[in-house]
mmCIF file of C-alpha atoms in Angstrom:
data_model
loop_
_atom_site.group_PDB
_atom_site.id
_atom_site.type_symbol
_atom_site.label_atom_id
_atom_site.label_comp_id
_atom_site.label_asym_id
_atom_site.label_seq_id
_atom_site.Cartn_x
_atom_site.Cartn_y
_atom_site.Cartn_z
ATOM 1 C CA MET A 1 -14.104 3.368 5.374
ATOM 2 C CA TYR A 2 -12.490 0.769 3.003
ATOM 3 C CA PHE A 3 -11.871 -3.162 4.329
ATOM 4 C CA ASP A 4 -9.953 -5.598 3.208
ATOM 5 C CA CYS A 5 -12.258 -8.664 4.288
ATOM 6 C CA THR A 6 -11.110 -12.464 4.244
ATOM 7 C CA ILE A 7 -14.438 -14.602 3.978
ATOM 8 C CA ASN A 8 -12.568 -17.923 5.308
ATOM 9 C CA TYR A 9 -13.326 -21.638 5.604
ATOM 10 C CA ARG A 10 -13.870 -25.428 4.447
ATOM 11 C CA ASP A 11 -16.206 -26.253 1.624
ATOM 12 C CA GLU A 12 -15.440 -29.428 -0.574
ATOM 13 C CA ASP A 13 -12.825 -29.143 -3.650
ATOM 14 C CA GLU A 14 -15.225 -28.003 -7.222
ATOM 15 C CA GLU A 15 -11.875 -29.637 -9.256
ATOM 16 C CA ASP A 16 -10.686 -32.643 -7.201
ATOM 17 C CA SER A 17 -13.073 -35.448 -9.014
ATOM 18 C CA ARG A 18 -13.083 -37.289 -5.614
ATOM 19 C CA PRO A 19 -15.829 -37.080 -3.569
ATOM 20 C CA GLY A 20 -16.075 -35.362 -0.043
ATOM 21 C CA LYS A 21 -12.272 -34.380 -0.242
ATOM 22 C CA MET A 22 -12.295 -30.871 1.360
ATOM 23 C CA LYS A 23 -10.327 -27.074 1.239
ATOM 24 C CA ASN A 24 -9.843 -24.678 2.430
ATOM 25 C CA TYR A 25 -10.900 -21.499 0.762
ATOM 26 C CA HIS A 26 -9.549 -17.954 1.049
ATOM 27 C CA ARG A 27 -12.275 -14.667 -0.365
ATOM 28 C CA HIS A 28 -11.517 -11.821 -0.327
ATOM 29 C CA VAL A 29 -14.308 -8.561 -0.694
ATOM 30 C CA LEU A 30 -14.395 -4.826 -0.951
ATOM 31 C CA ILE A 31 -16.389 -3.625 1.613
ATOM 32 C CA GLU A 32 -17.214 0.279 2.213
ATOM 33 C CA ALA A 33 -18.719 0.610 6.020
ATOM 34 C CA VAL A 34 -18.069 3.345 8.567
ATOM 35 C CA ASN A 35 -16.197 0.981 11.595
ATOM 36 C CA TYR A 36 -15.197 -3.201 11.267
ATOM 37 C CA THR A 37 -18.025 -4.124 13.007
ATOM 38 C CA GLU A 38 -20.206 -3.141 10.160
ATOM 39 C CA ALA A 39 -17.521 -4.257 8.338
ATOM 40 C CA GLU A 40 -17.375 -8.210 9.787
ATOM 41 C CA ALA A 41 -21.707 -7.412 9.267
ATOM 42 C CA LEU A 42 -21.882 -7.589 6.066
ATOM 43 C CA ALA A 43 -18.926 -9.469 4.769
ATOM 44 C CA THR A 44 -20.372 -12.501 6.891
ATOM 45 C CA LYS A 45 -23.746 -12.076 5.173
ATOM 46 C CA TRP A 46 -21.719 -11.419 1.752
ATOM 47 C CA GLY A 47 -19.564 -15.213 2.868
ATOM 48 C CA ILE A 48 -22.820 -16.968 3.940
ATOM 49 C CA ASN A 49 -24.567 -17.079 0.091
ATOM 50 C CA LEU A 50 -20.847 -18.773 -0.385
ATOM 51 C CA THR A 51 -21.676 -22.364 1.850
ATOM 52 C CA THR A 52 -23.112 -24.400 3.913
ATOM 53 C CA ASN A 53 -19.456 -24.373 6.444
ATOM 54 C CA ASN A 54 -18.936 -21.971 9.555
ATOM 55 C CA ILE A 55 -17.191 -19.443 8.130
ATOM 56 C CA ASP A 56 -14.269 -17.181 10.146
ATOM 57 C CA ILE A 57 -13.812 -13.252 8.958
ATOM 58 C CA LEU A 58 -10.580 -13.156 9.748
ATOM 59 C CA PRO A 59 -8.478 -10.188 8.805
ATOM 60 C CA ILE A 60 -10.682 -7.005 8.513
ATOM 61 C CA ASP A 61 -7.961 -5.167 6.868
ATOM 62 C CA LEU A 62 -8.669 -0.793 6.854
ATOM 63 C CA LEU A 63 -7.184 0.075 2.959
ATOM 64 C CA LYS A 64 -5.178 3.167 3.518
ATOM 65 C CA ILE A 65 -6.415 4.629 0.214
ATOM 66 C CA ASP A 66 -7.937 8.048 -0.842
ATOM 67 C CA GLY A 67 -10.665 6.901 -3.563
ATOM 68 C CA LEU A 68 -11.790 3.898 -5.497
ATOM 69 C CA TYR A 69 -12.415 4.325 -8.942
ATOM 70 C CA LEU A 70 -14.772 1.671 -10.503
ATOM 71 C CA LEU A 71 -15.104 1.182 -14.237
ATOM 72 C CA ASN A 72 -18.236 1.459 -15.661
ATOM 73 C CA GLU A 73 -20.660 -0.789 -16.374
ATOM 74 C CA GLU A 74 -20.626 -0.852 -19.734
ATOM 75 C CA THR A 75 -17.115 -1.575 -19.995
ATOM 76 C CA ARG A 76 -16.162 -4.186 -16.804
ATOM 77 C CA LYS A 77 -15.098 -7.400 -18.391
ATOM 78 C CA GLU A 78 -12.835 -8.868 -14.618
ATOM 79 C CA LYS A 79 -12.798 -7.284 -11.495
ATOM 80 C CA PHE A 80 -9.519 -6.487 -10.725
ATOM 81 C CA PHE A 81 -8.630 -4.349 -8.054
ATOM 82 C CA PHE A 82 -5.333 -2.133 -8.103
ATOM 83 C CA LYS A 83 -4.083 -0.036 -5.488
ATOM 84 C CA CYS A 84 -1.981 2.100 -6.923
ATOM 85 C CA ASP A 85 0.218 4.447 -4.810
ATOM 86 C CA CYS A 86 1.156 7.786 -6.292
ATOM 87 C CA ASN A 87 3.152 11.666 -5.515
ATOM 88 C CA TYR A 88 1.348 14.780 -7.295
ATOM 89 C CA PHE A 89 3.815 17.321 -6.942
ATOM 90 C CA ASP A 90 2.469 21.765 -6.589
ATOM 91 C CA GLU A 91 4.528 24.803 -5.460
ATOM 92 C CA THR A 92 4.431 26.115 -1.893
ATOM 93 C CA SER A 93 3.606 29.922 -0.831
ATOM 94 C CA ASN A 94 7.450 30.547 -0.865
ATOM 95 C CA GLY A 95 7.952 28.696 -4.196
ATOM 96 C CA LYS A 96 9.597 24.839 -3.174
ATOM 97 C CA ILE A 97 8.338 22.321 -4.933
ATOM 98 C CA LYS A 98 6.833 19.555 -1.899
ATOM 99 C CA SER A 99 5.990 15.846 -2.280
ATOM 100 C CA TYR A 100 2.276 14.503 -1.074
ATOM 101 C CA LYS A 101 1.443 10.928 -1.465
ATOM 102 C CA ARG A 102 -1.735 8.890 -2.391
ATOM 103 C CA SER A 103 -3.299 5.196 -2.681
ATOM 104 C CA ILE A 104 -5.996 5.016 -5.604
ATOM 105 C CA LEU A 105 -7.223 1.383 -4.999
ATOM 106 C CA VAL A 106 -8.501 0.953 -8.842
ATOM 107 C CA GLU A 107 -10.143 -1.239 -10.922
ATOM 108 C CA ALA A 108 -8.765 -2.173 -14.226
ATOM 109 C CA TYR A 109 -8.194 -5.554 -17.042
ATOM 110 C CA ASP A 110 -4.242 -5.828 -15.497
ATOM 111 C CA ASN A 111 -1.648 -3.788 -14.272
ATOM 112 C CA GLY A 112 -1.033 -1.425 -17.205
ATOM 113 C CA HIS A 113 -3.995 -0.414 -17.339
ATOM 114 C CA ALA A 114 -4.380 0.461 -13.345
ATOM 115 C CA GLY A 115 -0.817 2.016 -13.689
ATOM 116 C CA GLU A 116 -3.039 4.674 -16.828
ATOM 117 C CA ARG A 117 -6.431 4.884 -15.200
ATOM 118 C CA ALA A 118 -3.953 6.194 -11.649
ATOM 119 C CA LYS A 119 -1.806 8.578 -14.009
ATOM 120 C CA LYS A 120 -4.436 9.533 -15.704
ATOM 121 C CA ILE A 121 -6.710 10.344 -12.379
ATOM 122 C CA MET A 122 -3.894 11.972 -10.636
ATOM 123 C CA ASP A 123 -3.562 14.341 -13.391
ATOM 124 C CA ASP A 124 -6.784 16.025 -12.712
ATOM 125 C CA TRP A 125 -5.727 16.064 -9.509
ATOM 126 C CA CYS A 126 -2.759 18.310 -10.102
ATOM 127 C CA PHE A 127 -3.881 21.504 -11.570
ATOM 128 C CA ARG A 128 -0.151 22.784 -11.858
ATOM 129 C CA LEU A 129 2.752 20.768 -11.636
ATOM 130 C CA ASP A 130 2.769 16.614 -12.353
ATOM 131 C CA SER A 131 1.931 13.291 -10.835
ATOM 132 C CA VAL A 132 3.876 10.402 -10.884
ATOM 133 C CA VAL A 133 2.875 7.098 -10.672
ATOM 134 C CA ARG A 134 4.553 4.694 -8.725
ATOM 135 C CA VAL A 135 4.119 2.109 -7.913
ATOM 136 C CA VAL A 136 0.666 -0.862 -8.715
ATOM 137 C CA SER A 137 -0.340 -3.776 -6.809
ATOM 138 C CA LYS A 138 -3.399 -5.787 -8.079
ATOM 139 C CA THR A 139 -5.322 -6.942 -4.677
ATOM 140 C CA LEU A 140 -7.334 -10.240 -3.482
ATOM 141 C CA ILE A 141 -10.489 -8.157 -3.573
ATOM 142 C CA GLU A 142 -12.909 -10.307 -5.807
ATOM 143 C CA ASP A 143 -15.970 -8.066 -4.916
ATOM 144 C CA LEU A 144 -17.056 -5.302 -2.921
ATOM 145 C CA ILE A 145 -19.804 -3.915 -1.225
ATOM 146 C CA LEU A 146 -21.100 0.072 -1.581
ATOM 147 C CA ASN A 147 -22.570 1.800 1.572
ATOM 148 C CA SER A 148 -23.114 4.388 -1.170
ATOM 149 C CA GLN A 149 -22.267 6.326 -3.570
ATOM 150 C CA THR A 150 -18.630 7.820 -2.889
ATOM 151 C CA TYR A 151 -16.728 6.513 -5.354
ATOM 152 C CA GLU A 152 -16.456 7.885 -8.996
ATOM 153 C CA LYS A 153 -16.318 6.033 -11.835
ATOM 154 C CA VAL A 154 -13.785 6.592 -14.960
#
């Protein structure tokens, strides 16, 4: 399961020249975990490296995605993650066309690139009929913690 964990903390504002000026930070990390408790523990471990002040891990949202698709390490420039809502179509045994929904998380350079990658991934899933990428949304996720190699690099 994948979780979008928000790490909240207060720390000195590096962009403000006034000493002691505090700022609220909200950092998002994608965490692969078996449950909320493990996701919170991994987020806390990641978050304690950000500040010496207290951190809160809230909210922890379960992402309803069918797959995570990362760029290859060699082509990775910046980490932008996009949730892509897609439909693919298949023919039922009685000859009717049925639409199936899938949501995937894609690492890409921008919305256009994410849509292209999602379309290619969906076309690879569809053996007979077409697929459509309905919505591409940029997420706030800036880093990821993966427990296994269950994701695909494409």
